[in-house]
PDB file of C-alpha atoms and ligand atoms in Angstrom:
ATOM      1  CA  MET A 187     171.477 145.844  57.448  1.00 80.00           C
ATOM      2  CA  PRO A 188     174.004 147.815  55.382  1.00 89.00           C
ATOM      3  CA  ILE A 189     175.940 145.750  52.817  1.00 92.00           C
ATOM      4  CA  TYR A 190     179.208 147.418  51.832  1.00 94.00           C
ATOM      5  CA  GLU A 191     180.392 145.277  48.932  1.00 93.00           C
ATOM      6  CA  GLY A 192     178.749 143.624  45.958  1.00 93.00           C
ATOM      7  CA  GLU A 193     178.594 139.827  45.825  1.00 90.00           C
ATOM      8  CA  SER A 194     179.084 139.626  49.573  1.00 93.00           C
ATOM      9  CA  TYR A 195     175.557 138.894  50.831  1.00 93.00           C
ATOM     10  CA  ILE A 196     173.220 136.044  49.916  1.00 92.00           C
ATOM     11  CA  THR A 197     169.737 135.567  51.345  1.00 91.00           C
ATOM     12  CA  SER A 198     166.725 133.394  50.697  1.00 87.00           C
ATOM     13  CA  THR A 199     164.148 135.706  49.107  1.00 84.00           C
ATOM     14  CA  SER A 200     160.559 135.162  47.905  1.00 81.00           C
ATOM     15  CA  TYR A 201     159.640 131.938  49.739  1.00 83.00           C
ATOM     16  CA  VAL A 202     162.148 132.703  52.527  1.00 86.00           C
ATOM     17  CA  SER A 203     162.890 129.013  52.910  1.00 92.00           C
ATOM     18  CA  MET A 204     164.531 128.049  56.179  1.00 94.00           C
ATOM     19  CA  GLY A 205     167.372 125.568  56.435  1.00 93.00           C
ATOM     20  CA  GLY A 206     168.332 125.604  52.771  1.00 91.00           C
ATOM     21  CA  LEU A 207     170.759 128.476  52.629  1.00 94.00           C
ATOM     22  CA  ALA A 208     172.325 129.861  55.804  1.00 96.00           C
ATOM     23  CA  VAL A 209     174.320 126.908  57.153  1.00 98.00           C
ATOM     24  CA  PRO A 210     174.730 124.827  53.964  1.00 97.00           C
ATOM     25  CA  GLY A 211     175.459 128.014  51.971  1.00 97.00           C
ATOM     26  CA  ALA A 212     178.062 129.189  54.448  1.00 98.00           C
ATOM     27  CA  VAL A 213     179.653 125.740  54.570  1.00 98.00           C
ATOM     28  CA  ALA A 214     179.871 125.644  50.760  1.00 98.00           C
ATOM     29  CA  ALA A 215     181.142 129.240  50.497  1.00 97.00           C
ATOM     30  CA  SER A 216     183.805 128.655  53.138  1.00 98.00           C
ATOM     31  CA  ILE A 217     185.021 125.540  51.329  1.00 98.00           C
ATOM     32  CA  ILE A 218     185.138 127.320  47.951  1.00 97.00           C
ATOM     33  CA  TYR A 219     186.594 130.606  49.303  1.00 96.00           C
ATOM     34  CA  PRO A 220     188.914 129.580  52.156  1.00 96.00           C
ATOM     35  CA  ASP A 221     190.483 133.073  52.267  1.00 96.00           C
ATOM     36  CA  ARG A 222     187.217 134.989  52.717  1.00 95.00           C
ATOM     37  CA  ASP A 223     185.366 135.566  55.998  1.00 95.00           C
ATOM     38  CA  VAL A 224     182.114 133.663  55.682  1.00 97.00           C
ATOM     39  CA  VAL A 225     179.425 134.468  58.230  1.00 97.00           C
ATOM     40  CA  ALA A 226     175.939 132.926  58.429  1.00 97.00           C
ATOM     41  CA  LEU A 227     173.062 134.475  60.382  1.00 96.00           C
ATOM     42  CA  VAL A 228     170.367 131.965  61.276  1.00 97.00           C
ATOM     43  CA  GLY A 229     167.541 131.464  63.754  1.00 96.00           C
ATOM     44  CA  ASP A 230     167.634 128.478  66.075  1.00 97.00           C
ATOM     45  CA  GLY A 231     164.685 127.021  64.144  1.00 97.00           C
ATOM     46  CA  GLY A 232     166.589 127.407  60.886  1.00 97.00           C
ATOM     47  CA  PHE A 233     169.737 125.932  62.422  1.00 98.00           C
ATOM     48  CA  LEU A 234     167.794 122.897  63.611  1.00 98.00           C
ATOM     49  CA  MET A 235     166.834 122.127  59.998  1.00 97.00           C
ATOM     50  CA  SER A 236     170.355 121.746  58.569  1.00 97.00           C
ATOM     51  CA  GLY A 237     172.898 122.808  61.193  1.00 98.00           C
ATOM     52  CA  LEU A 238     174.569 119.404  61.287  1.00 98.00           C
ATOM     53  CA  GLU A 239     176.172 120.383  57.964  1.00 98.00           C
ATOM     54  CA  VAL A 240     178.746 122.154  60.138  1.00 98.00           C
ATOM     55  CA  SER A 241     180.343 118.687  60.235  1.00 98.00           C
ATOM     56  CA  THR A 242     180.950 118.944  56.464  1.00 98.00           C
ATOM     57  CA  ALA A 243     182.935 122.137  57.055  1.00 98.00           C
ATOM     58  CA  VAL A 244     184.945 120.345  59.741  1.00 98.00           C
ATOM     59  CA  GLN A 245     185.553 117.444  57.368  1.00 98.00           C
ATOM     60  CA  TYR A 246     187.014 119.827  54.744  1.00 98.00           C
ATOM     61  CA  GLY A 247     188.904 122.027  57.209  1.00 98.00           C
ATOM     62  CA  ALA A 248     186.705 125.024  56.282  1.00 98.00           C
ATOM     63  CA  LYS A 249     185.900 127.873  58.654  1.00 98.00           C
ATOM     64  CA  PRO A 250     182.350 129.209  58.371  1.00 98.00           C
ATOM     65  CA  ARG A 251     181.175 131.380  61.273  1.00 98.00           C
ATOM     66  CA  ILE A 252     177.600 130.457  62.096  1.00 98.00           C
ATOM     67  CA  ILE A 253     175.748 132.951  64.286  1.00 98.00           C
ATOM     68  CA  VAL A 254     172.587 131.442  65.822  1.00 98.00           C
ATOM     69  CA  PHE A 255     169.844 133.789  67.083  1.00 97.00           C
ATOM     70  CA  ASN A 256     168.662 131.553  69.915  1.00 97.00           C
ATOM     71  CA  ASP A 257     165.239 132.410  71.348  1.00 95.00           C
ATOM     72  CA  SER A 258     164.110 128.779  71.758  1.00 96.00           C
ATOM     73  CA  ALA A 259     161.183 129.509  69.453  1.00 94.00           C
ATOM     74  CA  TYR A 260     159.857 129.795  65.932  1.00 94.00           C
ATOM     75  CA  ARG A 261     159.245 133.400  67.004  1.00 92.00           C
ATOM     76  CA  VAL A 262     158.101 134.745  63.644  1.00 92.00           C
ATOM     77  CA  LEU A 263     155.232 132.253  63.610  1.00 93.00           C
ATOM     78  CA  GLY A 264     154.075 133.884  66.861  1.00 93.00           C
ATOM     79  CA  VAL A 265     154.213 137.268  65.157  1.00 93.00           C
ATOM     80  CA  TYR A 266     151.968 135.973  62.364  1.00 93.00           C
ATOM     81  CA  GLU A 267     149.575 134.485  64.924  1.00 94.00           C
ATOM     82  CA  ARG A 268     149.353 137.737  66.851  1.00 93.00           C
ATOM     83  CA  VAL A 269     148.732 139.768  63.674  1.00 94.00           C
ATOM     84  CA  ARG A 270     146.075 137.395  62.390  1.00 95.00           C
ATOM     85  CA  PHE A 271     144.391 136.204  65.598  1.00 94.00           C
ATOM     86  CA  GLY A 272     145.391 138.787  68.226  1.00 92.00           C
ATOM     87  CA  GLY A 273     147.386 136.495  70.522  1.00 89.00           C
ATOM     88  CA  ILE A 274     150.104 133.893  70.667  1.00 89.00           C
ATOM     89  CA  THR A 275     149.982 130.239  71.680  1.00 91.00           C
ATOM     90  CA  GLU A 276     153.458 129.793  73.155  1.00 88.00           C
ATOM     91  CA  THR A 277     153.357 125.997  72.979  1.00 92.00           C
ATOM     92  CA  LEU A 278     152.898 126.146  69.200  1.00 92.00           C
ATOM     93  CA  VAL A 279     156.069 128.152  68.586  1.00 94.00           C
ATOM     94  CA  LYS A 280     158.274 126.879  71.428  1.00 95.00           C
ATOM     95  CA  LEU A 281     161.483 124.994  70.586  1.00 96.00           C
ATOM     96  CA  PRO A 282     163.635 123.022  73.039  1.00 96.00           C
ATOM     97  CA  ASN A 283     166.432 124.837  74.876  1.00 96.00           C
ATOM     98  CA  ILE A 284     169.462 123.536  73.024  1.00 97.00           C
ATOM     99  CA  ASP A 285     173.120 124.219  73.806  1.00 98.00           C
ATOM    100  CA  PHE A 286     174.328 124.937  70.272  1.00 98.00           C
ATOM    101  CA  ALA A 287     177.914 125.555  71.404  1.00 98.00           C
ATOM    102  CA  LEU A 288     178.065 122.054  72.893  1.00 98.00           C
ATOM    103  CA  LEU A 289     176.434 120.637  69.784  1.00 98.00           C
ATOM    104  CA  ALA A 290     179.065 122.377  67.622  1.00 98.00           C
ATOM    105  CA  GLN A 291     181.875 120.982  69.766  1.00 98.00           C
ATOM    106  CA  SER A 292     180.482 117.480  69.380  1.00 98.00           C
ATOM    107  CA  LEU A 293     180.792 117.973  65.586  1.00 98.00           C
ATOM    108  CA  GLY A 294     184.437 119.034  65.866  1.00 98.00           C
ATOM    109  CA  ALA A 295     183.752 122.767  65.517  1.00 98.00           C
ATOM    110  CA  GLU A 296     184.319 125.516  68.063  1.00 98.00           C
ATOM    111  CA  GLY A 297     181.305 126.567  70.120  1.00 98.00           C
ATOM    112  CA  ILE A 298     180.836 129.959  71.761  1.00 98.00           C
ATOM    113  CA  THR A 299     177.878 131.003  73.899  1.00 98.00           C
ATOM    114  CA  ILE A 300     176.830 134.628  74.357  1.00 98.00           C
ATOM    115  CA  THR A 301     174.283 135.438  77.042  1.00 97.00           C
ATOM    116  CA  ARG A 302     175.179 139.061  77.893  1.00 96.00           C
ATOM    117  CA  ARG A 303     174.948 142.040  75.562  1.00 94.00           C
ATOM    118  CA  GLU A 304     178.361 143.360  76.620  1.00 97.00           C
ATOM    119  CA  ASP A 305     179.996 140.081  75.528  1.00 98.00           C
ATOM    120  CA  LEU A 306     178.620 140.357  72.006  1.00 97.00           C
ATOM    121  CA  LYS A 307     181.414 142.356  70.362  1.00 98.00           C
ATOM    122  CA  PRO A 308     184.436 140.686  72.004  1.00 98.00           C
ATOM    123  CA  LEU A 309     183.107 137.164  71.554  1.00 98.00           C
ATOM    124  CA  LEU A 310     182.100 137.803  67.938  1.00 98.00           C
ATOM    125  CA  ALA A 311     185.679 139.036  67.400  1.00 98.00           C
ATOM    126  CA  ASP A 312     186.907 135.752  68.894  1.00 98.00           C
ATOM    127  CA  ALA A 313     184.654 133.898  66.466  1.00 98.00           C
ATOM    128  CA  LEU A 314     186.072 135.822  63.498  1.00 97.00           C
ATOM    129  CA  ASN A 315     189.608 135.096  64.666  1.00 97.00           C
ATOM    130  CA  SER A 316     189.014 131.391  65.175  1.00 96.00           C
ATOM    131  CA  ASP A 317     191.003 129.065  62.932  1.00 95.00           C
ATOM    132  CA  LYS A 318     188.207 126.502  62.700  1.00 97.00           C
ATOM    133  CA  ALA A 319     184.494 126.319  61.971  1.00 98.00           C
ATOM    134  CA  VAL A 320     182.623 128.045  64.768  1.00 98.00           C
ATOM    135  CA  VAL A 321     179.036 128.231  65.966  1.00 98.00           C
ATOM    136  CA  VAL A 322     178.112 131.214  68.120  1.00 98.00           C
ATOM    137  CA  ASP A 323     175.020 130.551  70.225  1.00 98.00           C
ATOM    138  CA  VAL A 324     173.583 134.028  70.890  1.00 98.00           C
ATOM    139  CA  HIS A 325     170.815 134.005  73.476  1.00 97.00           C
ATOM    140  CA  ILE A 326     168.128 136.550  72.613  1.00 93.00           C
ATOM    141  CA  ASP A 327     167.181 138.899  75.430  1.00 87.00           C
ATOM    142  CA  PRO A 328     164.272 139.275  75.937  1.00 88.00           C
ATOM    143  CA  PRO A 329     163.266 135.938  74.380  1.00 87.00           C
ATOM    144  CA  ASN A 330     159.956 137.327  73.152  1.00 89.00           C
ATOM    145  CA  ALA A 331     161.645 140.083  71.093  1.00 90.00           C
ATOM    146  CA  VAL A 332     160.227 140.499  67.588  1.00 91.00           C
ATOM    147  CA  PRO A 333     162.828 140.404  64.744  1.00 86.00           C
ATOM    148  CA  ILE A 334     163.532 143.967  63.527  1.00 87.00           C
ATOM    149  CA  PRO A 335     162.029 143.621  60.016  1.00 87.00           C
ATOM    150  CA  TYR A 336     158.769 142.510  61.621  1.00 91.00           C
ATOM    151  CA  GLN A 337     158.928 145.373  64.154  1.00 93.00           C
ATOM    152  CA  ARG A 338     159.029 147.754  61.180  1.00 93.00           C
ATOM    153  CA  LEU A 339     156.247 145.937  59.381  1.00 93.00           C
ATOM    154  CA  TYR A 340     153.783 145.520  62.246  1.00 94.00           C
ATOM    155  CA  GLY A 341     154.803 148.189  64.772  1.00 93.00           C
ATOM    156  CA  PHE A 342     155.300 146.072  67.914  1.00 92.00           C
ATOM    157  CA  LYS A 343     158.573 145.039  69.537  1.00 92.00           C
ATOM    158  CA  SER A 344     157.672 142.069  71.673  1.00 90.00           C
ATOM    159  CA  ILE A 345     155.051 139.373  72.003  1.00 85.00           C
ATOM    160  CA  GLY A 346     154.404 136.757  74.581  1.00 66.00           C
TER     161      GLY A 346
HETATM  162  C1  LIG B 404     161.395 125.323  55.102  1.00 50.04           C
HETATM  163  C2  LIG B 404     160.494 126.278  55.829  1.00 50.04           C
HETATM  164  N1  LIG B 404     159.556 125.776  56.665  1.00 50.04           N
HETATM  165  C3  LIG B 404     158.715 126.615  57.324  1.00 50.04           C
HETATM  166  C4  LIG B 404     158.802 127.970  57.136  1.00 50.04           C
HETATM  167  C5  LIG B 404     157.823 128.902  57.844  1.00 50.04           C
HETATM  168  N2  LIG B 404     158.485 129.747  58.844  1.00 50.04           N
HETATM  169  C6  LIG B 404     158.735 131.057  58.620  1.00 50.04           C
HETATM  170  S1  LIG B 404     159.508 131.791  59.897  1.00 50.04           S
HETATM  171  C7  LIG B 404     159.512 130.344  60.794  1.00 50.04           C
HETATM  172  C8  LIG B 404     160.140 130.305  62.163  1.00 50.04           C
HETATM  173  C9  LIG B 404     161.609 130.690  62.127  1.00 50.04           C
HETATM  174  O1  LIG B 404     162.196 130.324  63.361  1.00 50.04           O
HETATM  175  P1  LIG B 404     163.686 130.715  63.717  1.00 50.04           P
HETATM  176  O2  LIG B 404     164.598 130.273  62.621  1.00 50.04           O
HETATM  177  O3  LIG B 404     163.977 130.194  65.084  1.00 50.04           O
HETATM  178  O4  LIG B 404     163.701 132.318  63.705  1.00 50.04           O
HETATM  179  P2  LIG B 404     162.800 133.320  64.609  1.00 50.04           P
HETATM  180  O5  LIG B 404     161.447 133.357  63.964  1.00 50.04           O
HETATM  181  O6  LIG B 404     162.751 132.796  66.026  1.00 50.04           O
HETATM  182  O7  LIG B 404     163.524 134.641  64.488  1.00 50.04           O
HETATM  183  C10 LIG B 404     158.901 129.299  60.089  1.00 50.04           C
HETATM  184  C11 LIG B 404     158.721 127.908  60.585  1.00 50.04           C
HETATM  185  C12 LIG B 404     159.802 128.462  56.249  1.00 50.04           C
HETATM  186  N3  LIG B 404     159.975 129.780  56.025  1.00 50.04           N
HETATM  187  N4  LIG B 404     160.636 127.597  55.602  1.00 50.04           N
END
């Protein structure tokens, strides 16, 4: 992913801990820098670890944009399983189907759902233009798609 400006991108390196940075980091950044566009990119598994912190942004009138990559799975764990053991046990990586837009609304934030590729750009523009905290629930199609860094690393695009 190209990054065009210094001090504009933060990620969890080394241990790649889920839940600690994307949502809480975006909530904190949007409170501290109300005039900057703050966007978080997070898997649905990561969101489930700390996504309720969106309510803190609502409480402080902050406007983080949280983009959830929703494949109803801990998909990367399936990638590891396939690499190590040659197959994937779907029940081990499966997450519930959760309506993150509805969840966001229940916290006082805006919720947007994207299920079609052609809606991606216009609805992300809506999210950027929103005047409140917003969670964009982006449904991954196909749901067994391998995240791009892992495609590059292991040479396969889907599992299942
Ligand atoms: C705190 C923490 N627990 C467990 C892991 C191990 N882990 C690495 S990737 C992953 C699944 C991530 O799921 P999701 O956020 O839905 O993204 P996806 O793999 O589907 O793209 C897990 C559990 C981790 N990195 N951090």
